[in-house]
Structure formats: structure tokens, C-alpha cells
Amino acid sequence: MQIAPPRACDIIVACRVFFYISKDLNEPHLDLQNNREVEHEADEMSFAAADVHGVAVRADIIANFFT
């Protein structure tokens, strides 16, 4: 998929908005690697672990779609 950088930014922001809406609605997350739903846990990942995971996901998206 090749799109202009400003459009890519719009798409990324929209995905982030939808993600946080799904969290607010307590929608289950999809574990795409294991093809299953993951329920929210009372004790969610620490912010540091979530940030590391987010960095890895963003790097994977960039490597697969923008390079």
C-alpha cells in the first residue's frame, strides 16, 4: 500500500482513536499471532511493557508497509 505521508498520519490517528474507543467499551482484543480473542485483565500490562509492545508493533508496520 503506497499512500502520501499526510494520509498515512490520518490513518494512524484514526486507528489509535478506534483502539481507545474499543478499550473504553471493554471490547476484547484480538491476538493475531495466535488467532484468538484476549480478554481484558484487571491488572493490565504496565505502561512500560505496553510502550515496548507498541514500539515493536509500529516498527513491524513500518517494515512491512513503508519500506
PDB file of N, CA and C in Angstrom:
ATOM      1  N   MET A   1       0.849  -1.146   0.000  1.00  0.00           N
ATOM      2  CA  MET A   1       0.000   0.000   0.000  1.00  0.00           C
ATOM      3  C   MET A   1       0.911   1.229   0.000  1.00  0.00           C
ATOM      4  N   GLN A   2       0.747   2.077  -0.959  1.00  0.00           N
ATOM      5  CA  GLN A   2       1.517   3.306  -1.013  1.00  0.00           C
ATOM      6  C   GLN A   2       0.560   4.481  -0.949  1.00  0.00           C
ATOM      7  N   ILE A   3       0.765   5.300   0.098  1.00  0.00           N
ATOM      8  CA  ILE A   3      -0.073   6.476   0.284  1.00  0.00           C
ATOM      9  C   ILE A   3       0.823   7.634   0.694  1.00  0.00           C
ATOM     10  N   ALA A   4       0.323   8.825   0.527  1.00  0.00           N
ATOM     11  CA  ALA A   4       1.079  10.013   0.899  1.00  0.00           C
ATOM     12  C   ALA A   4       1.249  10.065   2.418  1.00  0.00           C
ATOM     13  N   PRO A   5       2.389  10.545   2.899  1.00  0.00           N
ATOM     14  CA  PRO A   5       2.622  10.610   4.351  1.00  0.00           C
ATOM     15  C   PRO A   5       1.521  11.311   5.147  1.00  0.00           C
ATOM     16  N   PRO A   6       0.982  12.438   4.685  1.00  0.00           N
ATOM     17  CA  PRO A   6      -0.106  13.054   5.468  1.00  0.00           C
ATOM     18  C   PRO A   6      -1.323  12.139   5.601  1.00  0.00           C
ATOM     19  N   ARG A   7      -1.630  11.400   4.539  1.00  0.00           N
ATOM     20  CA  ARG A   7      -2.764  10.465   4.585  1.00  0.00           C
ATOM     21  C   ARG A   7      -2.452   9.316   5.541  1.00  0.00           C
ATOM     22  N   ALA A   8      -1.203   8.837   5.534  1.00  0.00           N
ATOM     23  CA  ALA A   8      -0.790   7.770   6.451  1.00  0.00           C
ATOM     24  C   ALA A   8      -0.965   8.221   7.899  1.00  0.00           C
ATOM     25  N   CYS A   9      -0.616   9.472   8.171  1.00  0.00           N
ATOM     26  CA  CYS A   9      -0.787  10.004   9.527  1.00  0.00           C
ATOM     27  C   CYS A   9      -2.257  10.020   9.928  1.00  0.00           C
ATOM     28  N   ASP A  10      -3.130  10.399   8.995  1.00  0.00           N
ATOM     29  CA  ASP A  10      -4.570  10.394   9.278  1.00  0.00           C
ATOM     30  C   ASP A  10      -5.061   8.983   9.614  1.00  0.00           C
ATOM     31  N   ILE A  11      -4.583   8.005   8.879  1.00  0.00           N
ATOM     32  CA  ILE A  11      -4.991   6.620   9.105  1.00  0.00           C
ATOM     33  C   ILE A  11      -4.506   6.137  10.460  1.00  0.00           C
ATOM     34  N   ILE A  12      -3.268   6.454  10.805  1.00  0.00           N
ATOM     35  CA  ILE A  12      -2.705   6.039  12.089  1.00  0.00           C
ATOM     36  C   ILE A  12      -3.476   6.669  13.242  1.00  0.00           C
ATOM     37  N   VAL A  13      -3.789   7.943  13.125  1.00  0.00           N
ATOM     38  CA  VAL A  13      -4.561   8.624  14.175  1.00  0.00           C
ATOM     39  C   VAL A  13      -5.942   7.997  14.300  1.00  0.00           C
ATOM     40  N   ALA A  14      -6.590   7.692  13.181  1.00  0.00           N
ATOM     41  CA  ALA A  14      -7.914   7.062  13.226  1.00  0.00           C
ATOM     42  C   ALA A  14      -7.845   5.702  13.916  1.00  0.00           C
ATOM     43  N   CYS A  15      -6.813   4.927  13.609  1.00  0.00           N
ATOM     44  CA  CYS A  15      -6.665   3.614  14.257  1.00  0.00           C
ATOM     45  C   CYS A  15      -6.483   3.767  15.758  1.00  0.00           C
ATOM     46  N   ARG A  16      -5.706   4.760  16.146  1.00  0.00           N
ATOM     47  CA  ARG A  16      -5.486   4.991  17.575  1.00  0.00           C
ATOM     48  C   ARG A  16      -6.799   5.375  18.264  1.00  0.00           C
ATOM     49  N   VAL A  17      -7.581   6.230  17.631  1.00  0.00           N
ATOM     50  CA  VAL A  17      -8.873   6.630  18.195  1.00  0.00           C
ATOM     51  C   VAL A  17      -9.770   5.411  18.352  1.00  0.00           C
ATOM     52  N   PHE A  18      -9.869   4.590  17.300  1.00  0.00           N
ATOM     53  CA  PHE A  18     -10.703   3.387  17.382  1.00  0.00           C
ATOM     54  C   PHE A  18     -10.209   2.438  18.472  1.00  0.00           C
ATOM     55  N   PHE A  19      -8.889   2.322  18.629  1.00  0.00           N
ATOM     56  CA  PHE A  19      -8.333   1.454  19.666  1.00  0.00           C
ATOM     57  C   PHE A  19      -8.798   1.913  21.048  1.00  0.00           C
ATOM     58  N   TYR A  20      -8.692   3.221  21.317  1.00  0.00           N
ATOM     59  CA  TYR A  20      -9.077   3.710  22.637  1.00  0.00           C
ATOM     60  C   TYR A  20     -10.590   3.653  22.846  1.00  0.00           C
ATOM     61  N   ILE A  21     -11.359   3.817  21.804  1.00  0.00           N
ATOM     62  CA  ILE A  21     -12.808   3.630  21.924  1.00  0.00           C
ATOM     63  C   ILE A  21     -13.103   2.179  22.295  1.00  0.00           C
ATOM     64  N   SER A  22     -12.415   1.223  21.659  1.00  0.00           N
ATOM     65  CA  SER A  22     -12.642  -0.191  21.976  1.00  0.00           C
ATOM     66  C   SER A  22     -12.251  -0.495  23.412  1.00  0.00           C
ATOM     67  N   LYS A  23     -11.186   0.153  23.913  1.00  0.00           N
ATOM     68  CA  LYS A  23     -10.802  -0.045  25.315  1.00  0.00           C
ATOM     69  C   LYS A  23     -11.874   0.494  26.245  1.00  0.00           C
ATOM     70  N   ASP A  24     -12.411   1.679  25.919  1.00  0.00           N
ATOM     71  CA  ASP A  24     -13.459   2.271  26.755  1.00  0.00           C
ATOM     72  C   ASP A  24     -14.708   1.395  26.784  1.00  0.00           C
ATOM     73  N   LEU A  25     -14.987   0.701  25.686  1.00  0.00           N
ATOM     74  CA  LEU A  25     -16.159  -0.166  25.605  1.00  0.00           C
ATOM     75  C   LEU A  25     -15.869  -1.594  26.071  1.00  0.00           C
ATOM     76  N   ASN A  26     -14.638  -1.838  26.546  1.00  0.00           N
ATOM     77  CA  ASN A  26     -14.206  -3.160  27.023  1.00  0.00           C
ATOM     78  C   ASN A  26     -14.353  -4.243  25.964  1.00  0.00           C
ATOM     79  N   GLU A  27     -14.071  -3.896  24.720  1.00  0.00           N
ATOM     80  CA  GLU A  27     -14.087  -4.885  23.644  1.00  0.00           C
ATOM     81  C   GLU A  27     -12.866  -5.795  23.787  1.00  0.00           C
ATOM     82  N   PRO A  28     -13.009  -7.087  23.502  1.00  0.00           N
ATOM     83  CA  PRO A  28     -11.836  -7.980  23.593  1.00  0.00           C
ATOM     84  C   PRO A  28     -10.844  -7.647  22.485  1.00  0.00           C
ATOM     85  N   HIS A  29      -9.573  -7.830  22.804  1.00  0.00           N
ATOM     86  CA  HIS A  29      -8.524  -7.612  21.813  1.00  0.00           C
ATOM     87  C   HIS A  29      -8.297  -8.889  21.036  1.00  0.00           C
ATOM     88  N   LEU A  30      -7.837  -8.764  19.814  1.00  0.00           N
ATOM     89  CA  LEU A  30      -7.512  -9.928  19.010  1.00  0.00           C
ATOM     90  C   LEU A  30      -6.010 -10.171  19.052  1.00  0.00           C
ATOM     91  N   ASP A  31      -5.632 -11.392  19.339  1.00  0.00           N
ATOM     92  CA  ASP A  31      -4.236 -11.801  19.277  1.00  0.00           C
ATOM     93  C   ASP A  31      -4.048 -12.387  17.885  1.00  0.00           C
ATOM     94  N   LEU A  32      -3.536 -11.592  16.965  1.00  0.00           N
ATOM     95  CA  LEU A  32      -3.473 -12.007  15.569  1.00  0.00           C
ATOM     96  C   LEU A  32      -2.488 -13.144  15.341  1.00  0.00           C
ATOM     97  N   GLN A  33      -1.451 -13.237  16.174  1.00  0.00           N
ATOM     98  CA  GLN A  33      -0.470 -14.307  16.001  1.00  0.00           C
ATOM     99  C   GLN A  33      -1.049 -15.665  16.389  1.00  0.00           C
ATOM    100  N   ASN A  34      -1.896 -15.683  17.400  1.00  0.00           N
ATOM    101  CA  ASN A  34      -2.481 -16.947  17.859  1.00  0.00           C
ATOM    102  C   ASN A  34      -3.931 -17.100  17.425  1.00  0.00           C
ATOM    103  N   ASN A  35      -4.452 -16.117  16.683  1.00  0.00           N
ATOM    104  CA  ASN A  35      -5.805 -16.160  16.121  1.00  0.00           C
ATOM    105  C   ASN A  35      -6.863 -16.428  17.189  1.00  0.00           C
ATOM    106  N   ARG A  36      -6.815 -15.619  18.251  1.00  0.00           N
ATOM    107  CA  ARG A  36      -7.808 -15.777  19.317  1.00  0.00           C
ATOM    108  C   ARG A  36      -8.080 -14.425  19.956  1.00  0.00           C
ATOM    109  N   GLU A  37      -9.176 -14.338  20.698  1.00  0.00           N
ATOM    110  CA  GLU A  37      -9.505 -13.120  21.422  1.00  0.00           C
ATOM    111  C   GLU A  37      -8.799 -13.130  22.767  1.00  0.00           C
ATOM    112  N   VAL A  38      -8.400 -11.964  23.220  1.00  0.00           N
ATOM    113  CA  VAL A  38      -7.746 -11.830  24.517  1.00  0.00           C
ATOM    114  C   VAL A  38      -8.635 -10.946  25.375  1.00  0.00           C
ATOM    115  N   GLU A  39      -9.042 -11.461  26.514  1.00  0.00           N
ATOM    116  CA  GLU A  39      -9.898 -10.703  27.420  1.00  0.00           C
ATOM    117  C   GLU A  39      -9.064  -9.678  28.179  1.00  0.00           C
ATOM    118  N   HIS A  40      -9.714  -8.568  28.552  1.00  0.00           N
ATOM    119  CA  HIS A  40      -9.045  -7.568  29.385  1.00  0.00           C
ATOM    120  C   HIS A  40      -8.801  -8.175  30.748  1.00  0.00           C
ATOM    121  N   GLU A  41      -7.652  -7.886  31.301  1.00  0.00           N
ATOM    122  CA  GLU A  41      -7.349  -8.354  32.646  1.00  0.00           C
ATOM    123  C   GLU A  41      -7.503  -7.177  33.598  1.00  0.00           C
ATOM    124  N   ALA A  42      -7.823  -7.468  34.843  1.00  0.00           N
ATOM    125  CA  ALA A  42      -7.954  -6.408  35.828  1.00  0.00           C
ATOM    126  C   ALA A  42      -6.632  -5.669  35.994  1.00  0.00           C
ATOM    127  N   ASP A  43      -5.550  -6.416  36.048  1.00  0.00           N
ATOM    128  CA  ASP A  43      -4.223  -5.818  36.144  1.00  0.00           C
ATOM    129  C   ASP A  43      -3.608  -5.816  34.753  1.00  0.00           C
ATOM    130  N   GLU A  44      -3.820  -4.723  34.009  1.00  0.00           N
ATOM    131  CA  GLU A  44      -3.308  -4.649  32.649  1.00  0.00           C
ATOM    132  C   GLU A  44      -1.789  -4.515  32.676  1.00  0.00           C
ATOM    133  N   MET A  45      -1.178  -4.687  31.496  1.00  0.00           N
ATOM    134  CA  MET A  45       0.263  -4.547  31.386  1.00  0.00           C
ATOM    135  C   MET A  45       0.688  -3.203  31.948  1.00  0.00           C
ATOM    136  N   SER A  46       1.896  -3.157  32.479  1.00  0.00           N
ATOM    137  CA  SER A  46       2.413  -1.876  32.936  1.00  0.00           C
ATOM    138  C   SER A  46       2.605  -0.975  31.730  1.00  0.00           C
ATOM    139  N   PHE A  47       2.644   0.318  31.971  1.00  0.00           N
ATOM    140  CA  PHE A  47       2.802   1.246  30.853  1.00  0.00           C
ATOM    141  C   PHE A  47       4.110   1.003  30.117  1.00  0.00           C
ATOM    142  N   ALA A  48       5.165   0.641  30.833  1.00  0.00           N
ATOM    143  CA  ALA A  48       6.462   0.389  30.185  1.00  0.00           C
ATOM    144  C   ALA A  48       6.361  -0.801  29.239  1.00  0.00           C
ATOM    145  N   ALA A  49       5.717  -1.880  29.679  1.00  0.00           N
ATOM    146  CA  ALA A  49       5.577  -3.066  28.828  1.00  0.00           C
ATOM    147  C   ALA A  49       4.690  -2.750  27.623  1.00  0.00           C
ATOM    148  N   ALA A  50       3.628  -1.995  27.839  1.00  0.00           N
ATOM    149  CA  ALA A  50       2.745  -1.628  26.740  1.00  0.00           C
ATOM    150  C   ALA A  50       3.487  -0.753  25.740  1.00  0.00           C
ATOM    151  N   ASP A  51       4.332   0.151  26.235  1.00  0.00           N
ATOM    152  CA  ASP A  51       5.094   1.026  25.356  1.00  0.00           C
ATOM    153  C   ASP A  51       6.082   0.222  24.516  1.00  0.00           C
ATOM    154  N   VAL A  52       6.748  -0.744  25.133  1.00  0.00           N
ATOM    155  CA  VAL A  52       7.693  -1.591  24.390  1.00  0.00           C
ATOM    156  C   VAL A  52       6.951  -2.374  23.312  1.00  0.00           C
ATOM    157  N   HIS A  53       5.793  -2.905  23.648  1.00  0.00           N
ATOM    158  CA  HIS A  53       4.993  -3.646  22.676  1.00  0.00           C
ATOM    159  C   HIS A  53       4.547  -2.722  21.540  1.00  0.00           C
ATOM    160  N   GLY A  54       4.118  -1.517  21.887  1.00  0.00           N
ATOM    161  CA  GLY A  54       3.693  -0.560  20.877  1.00  0.00           C
ATOM    162  C   GLY A  54       4.813  -0.191  19.922  1.00  0.00           C
ATOM    163  N   VAL A  55       6.007  -0.008  20.464  1.00  0.00           N
ATOM    164  CA  VAL A  55       7.165   0.304  19.623  1.00  0.00           C
ATOM    165  C   VAL A  55       7.436  -0.849  18.659  1.00  0.00           C
ATOM    166  N   ALA A  56       7.342  -2.076  19.148  1.00  0.00           N
ATOM    167  CA  ALA A  56       7.581  -3.242  18.289  1.00  0.00           C
ATOM    168  C   ALA A  56       6.526  -3.347  17.189  1.00  0.00           C
ATOM    169  N   VAL A  57       5.275  -3.099  17.529  1.00  0.00           N
ATOM    170  CA  VAL A  57       4.202  -3.168  16.535  1.00  0.00           C
ATOM    171  C   VAL A  57       4.389  -2.084  15.478  1.00  0.00           C
ATOM    172  N   ARG A  58       4.694  -0.868  15.916  1.00  0.00           N
ATOM    173  CA  ARG A  58       4.922   0.213  14.950  1.00  0.00           C
ATOM    174  C   ARG A  58       6.096  -0.100  14.035  1.00  0.00           C
ATOM    175  N   ALA A  59       7.176  -0.638  14.582  1.00  0.00           N
ATOM    176  CA  ALA A  59       8.345  -0.990  13.771  1.00  0.00           C
ATOM    177  C   ALA A  59       7.970  -2.051  12.737  1.00  0.00           C
ATOM    178  N   ASP A  60       7.158  -3.022  13.138  1.00  0.00           N
ATOM    179  CA  ASP A  60       6.719  -4.073  12.222  1.00  0.00           C
ATOM    180  C   ASP A  60       5.860  -3.490  11.091  1.00  0.00           C
ATOM    181  N   ILE A  61       4.963  -2.586  11.431  1.00  0.00           N
ATOM    182  CA  ILE A  61       4.122  -1.952  10.414  1.00  0.00           C
ATOM    183  C   ILE A  61       4.983  -1.163   9.434  1.00  0.00           C
ATOM    184  N   ILE A  62       5.921  -0.404   9.958  1.00  0.00           N
ATOM    185  CA  ILE A  62       6.798   0.387   9.089  1.00  0.00           C
ATOM    186  C   ILE A  62       7.608  -0.508   8.179  1.00  0.00           C
ATOM    187  N   ALA A  63       8.152  -1.589   8.733  1.00  0.00           N
ATOM    188  CA  ALA A  63       8.984  -2.502   7.931  1.00  0.00           C
ATOM    189  C   ALA A  63       8.190  -3.186   6.840  1.00  0.00           C
ATOM    190  N   ASN A  64       6.941  -3.540   7.124  1.00  0.00           N
ATOM    191  CA  ASN A  64       6.145  -4.287   6.171  1.00  0.00           C
ATOM    192  C   ASN A  64       5.409  -3.438   5.155  1.00  0.00           C
ATOM    193  N   PHE A  65       5.093  -2.196   5.493  1.00  0.00           N
ATOM    194  CA  PHE A  65       4.247  -1.410   4.615  1.00  0.00           C
ATOM    195  C   PHE A  65       4.890  -0.140   4.067  1.00  0.00           C
ATOM    196  N   PHE A  66       5.977   0.323   4.671  1.00  0.00           N
ATOM    197  CA  PHE A  66       6.531   1.613   4.257  1.00  0.00           C
ATOM    198  C   PHE A  66       7.980   1.556   3.804  1.00  0.00           C
ATOM    199  N   THR A  67       8.578   0.383   3.765  1.00  0.00           N
ATOM    200  CA  THR A  67       9.966   0.308   3.284  1.00  0.00           C
ATOM    201  C   THR A  67      10.079  -0.661   2.141  1.00  0.00           C
TER     202      THR A  67
END
